[in-house]
XYZ file of C-alpha atoms in Angstrom:
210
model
C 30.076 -8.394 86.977
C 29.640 -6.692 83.516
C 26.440 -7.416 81.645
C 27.604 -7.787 77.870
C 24.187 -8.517 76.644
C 20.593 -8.899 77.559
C 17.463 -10.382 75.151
C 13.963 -11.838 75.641
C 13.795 -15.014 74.886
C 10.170 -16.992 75.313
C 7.198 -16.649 77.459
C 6.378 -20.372 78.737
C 2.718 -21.069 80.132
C 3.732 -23.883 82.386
C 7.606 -24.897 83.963
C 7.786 -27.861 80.466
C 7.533 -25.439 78.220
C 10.139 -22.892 79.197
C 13.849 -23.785 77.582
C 16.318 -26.235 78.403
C 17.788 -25.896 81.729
C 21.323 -25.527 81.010
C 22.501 -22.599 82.545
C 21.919 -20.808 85.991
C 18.440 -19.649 86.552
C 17.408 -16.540 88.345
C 13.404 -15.446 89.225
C 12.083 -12.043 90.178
C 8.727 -12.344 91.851
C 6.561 -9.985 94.295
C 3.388 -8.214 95.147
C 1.759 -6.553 91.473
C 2.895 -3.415 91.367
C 5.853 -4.180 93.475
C 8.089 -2.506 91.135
C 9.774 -5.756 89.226
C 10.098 -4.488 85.834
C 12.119 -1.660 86.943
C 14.247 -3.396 89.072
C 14.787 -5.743 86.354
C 16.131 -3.251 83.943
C 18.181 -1.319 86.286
C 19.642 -4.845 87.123
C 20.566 -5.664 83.462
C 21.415 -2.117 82.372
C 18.520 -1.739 80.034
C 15.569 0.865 79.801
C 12.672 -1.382 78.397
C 13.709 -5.294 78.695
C 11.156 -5.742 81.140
C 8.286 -4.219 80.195
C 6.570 -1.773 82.965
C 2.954 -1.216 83.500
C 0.639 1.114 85.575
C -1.789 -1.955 85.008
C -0.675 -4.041 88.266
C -1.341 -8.086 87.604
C -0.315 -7.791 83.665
C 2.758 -10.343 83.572
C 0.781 -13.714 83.510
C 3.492 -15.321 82.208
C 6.743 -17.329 82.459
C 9.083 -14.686 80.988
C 12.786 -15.904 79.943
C 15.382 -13.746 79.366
C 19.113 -14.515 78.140
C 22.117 -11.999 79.860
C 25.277 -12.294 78.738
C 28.076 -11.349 81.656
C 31.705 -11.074 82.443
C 33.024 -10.872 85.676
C 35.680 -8.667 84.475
C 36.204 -5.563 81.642
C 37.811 -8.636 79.064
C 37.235 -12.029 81.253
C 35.039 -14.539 79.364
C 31.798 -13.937 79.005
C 29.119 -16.512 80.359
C 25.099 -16.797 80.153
C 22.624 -17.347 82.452
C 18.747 -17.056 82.418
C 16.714 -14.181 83.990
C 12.936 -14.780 85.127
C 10.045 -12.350 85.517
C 6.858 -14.150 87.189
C 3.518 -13.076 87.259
C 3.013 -11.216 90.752
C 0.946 -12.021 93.722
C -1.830 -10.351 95.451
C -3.724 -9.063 92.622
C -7.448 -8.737 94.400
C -9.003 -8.090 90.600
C -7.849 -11.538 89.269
C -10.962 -14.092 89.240
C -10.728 -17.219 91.320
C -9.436 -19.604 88.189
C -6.984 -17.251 87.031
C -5.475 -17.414 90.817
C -5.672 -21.196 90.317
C -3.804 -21.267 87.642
C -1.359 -18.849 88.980
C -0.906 -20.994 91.774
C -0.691 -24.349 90.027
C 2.284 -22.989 87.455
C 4.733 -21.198 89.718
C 4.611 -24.152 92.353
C 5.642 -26.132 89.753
C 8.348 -24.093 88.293
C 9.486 -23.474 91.616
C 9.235 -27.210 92.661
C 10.545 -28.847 89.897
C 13.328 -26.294 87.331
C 15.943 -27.701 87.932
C 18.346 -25.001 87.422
C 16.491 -22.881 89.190
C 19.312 -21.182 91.226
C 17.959 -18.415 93.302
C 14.389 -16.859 93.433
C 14.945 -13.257 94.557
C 11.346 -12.231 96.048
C 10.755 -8.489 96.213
C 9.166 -6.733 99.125
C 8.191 -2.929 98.477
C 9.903 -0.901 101.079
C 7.669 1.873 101.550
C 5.563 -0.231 103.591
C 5.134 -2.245 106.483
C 5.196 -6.181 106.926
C 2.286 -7.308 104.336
C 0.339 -10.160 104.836
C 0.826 -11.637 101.502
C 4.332 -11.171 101.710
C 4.433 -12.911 104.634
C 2.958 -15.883 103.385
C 4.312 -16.228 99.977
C 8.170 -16.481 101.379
C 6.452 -19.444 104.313
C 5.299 -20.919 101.089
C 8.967 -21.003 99.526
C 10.194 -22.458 103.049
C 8.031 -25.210 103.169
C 8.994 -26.064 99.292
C 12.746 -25.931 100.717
C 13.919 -23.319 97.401
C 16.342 -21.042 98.284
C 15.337 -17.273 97.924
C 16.632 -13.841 98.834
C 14.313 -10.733 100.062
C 14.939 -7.570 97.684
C 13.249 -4.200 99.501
C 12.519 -2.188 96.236
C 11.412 1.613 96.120
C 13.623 2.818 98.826
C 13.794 6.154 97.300
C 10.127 6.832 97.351
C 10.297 7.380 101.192
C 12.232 8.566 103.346
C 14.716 6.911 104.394
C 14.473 6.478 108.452
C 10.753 4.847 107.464
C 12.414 2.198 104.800
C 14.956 1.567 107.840
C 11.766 1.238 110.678
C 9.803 -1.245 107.819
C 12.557 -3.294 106.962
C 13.466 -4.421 110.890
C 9.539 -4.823 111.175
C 9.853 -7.025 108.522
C 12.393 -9.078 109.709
C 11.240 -8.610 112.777
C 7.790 -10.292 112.311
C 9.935 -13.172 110.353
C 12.152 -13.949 113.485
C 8.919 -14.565 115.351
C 8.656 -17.706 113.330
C 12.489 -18.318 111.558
C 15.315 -19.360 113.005
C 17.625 -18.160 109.944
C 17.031 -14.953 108.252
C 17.034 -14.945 104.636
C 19.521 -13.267 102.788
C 17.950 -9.743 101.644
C 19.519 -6.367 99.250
C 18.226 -2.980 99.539
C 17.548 -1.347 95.992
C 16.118 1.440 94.254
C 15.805 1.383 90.734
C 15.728 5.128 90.313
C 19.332 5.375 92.044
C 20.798 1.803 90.683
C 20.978 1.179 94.787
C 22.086 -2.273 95.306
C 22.867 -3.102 92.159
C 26.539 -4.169 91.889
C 25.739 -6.146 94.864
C 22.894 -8.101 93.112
C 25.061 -8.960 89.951
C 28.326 -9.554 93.006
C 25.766 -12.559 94.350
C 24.763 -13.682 90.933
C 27.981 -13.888 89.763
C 29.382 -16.132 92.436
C 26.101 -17.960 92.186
C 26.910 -18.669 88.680
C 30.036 -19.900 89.812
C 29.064 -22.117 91.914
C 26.199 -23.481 89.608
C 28.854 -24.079 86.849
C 31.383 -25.940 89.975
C 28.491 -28.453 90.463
């Protein structure tokens, strides 16, 4: 996949407000500080579409973005809708604004109906996280479909990103039957990149065969 183009396009307070759902739909969520924004623009090719922070919790919105792709150097092009939510885990939000939180991305997640994958990102430099943990058994029991991205892999080394990510999956098996799909990336060295945009782009295939 070739990105052509990418834009903001609205930030939505609730899942009615955010713009028709007419094309393929994809959401990056994860711990604050997880390292979203940069994944996000090493995704799309851009240095500043997502906007990053050393303020952890500051997305509090439903962010919509508009990329433009190809699948090949002159093949048509085709558009489909990137998502940044607000992370979880932030300890400094108050009680309401967790509410809140709460109340809008269940029912985004619940009820866009383009909503074709939610990719949920897990920072690699770290063992299995509580929070993790239960945000992804959350997803299950609202039957979406989501992937795991491990972000930050170049910020340790690598035989601990390898010994956290089995831990990971090992904790989920505990409890899963089927794994969930899952990429290894770092934003620094565009790691897993093409195969993000390989899975988006036969997502968006299959979105536009239904």
């Amino acid at each position: 996949m070739q990105i052509r183009k990418a834009s903001y396009l609205i930030s939505s307070p609730t899942f009615d407000k955010c713009p028709k759902p007419d094309k393929p739909e994809y959401a990056f969520i994860g711990r604050s500080n997880v390292g979203k924004s940069s994944l996000i623009n090493m995704i799309t090719g851009q240095r500043s579409l997502a906007k990053t922070s050393a303020t952890p919790g500051k997305t509090q919105l439903i962010n919509h973005f508009v990329i433009e792709s190809s699948a090949a150097e002159k093949g048509p092009r085709e558009q489909w809708y990137l998502v940044d939510l607000p992370g979880y885990g932030y300890a400094k939000r108050s009680q309401s604004d967790r509410r809140r939180w709460e109340q809008m991305i269940e029912g985004y997640f619940r009820k866009r109906t383009n909503l074709t994958q939610i990719f949920v990102l897990i920072d690699s430099r770290h063992g299995p996280q509580k929070n993790d943990l239960e945000f992804i058994s959350q997803l299950d029991k609202w039957g979406v479909v989501f992937s795991l991205v491990f972000t930050k892999t170049d910020k340790e080394k690598p035989a601990v990103v390898e010994r956290n990510i089995k831990a990971f999956f090992d904790t989920l098996r505990e409890s899963w039957q089927f794994l969930p799909r899952h990429f290894v990336t770092s934003a620094e060295k565009k790691l897993g990149r093409e195969e993000m945009l390989e899975f988006i782009q036969q997502c968006n295939q299959a979105f536009q065969g239904s």
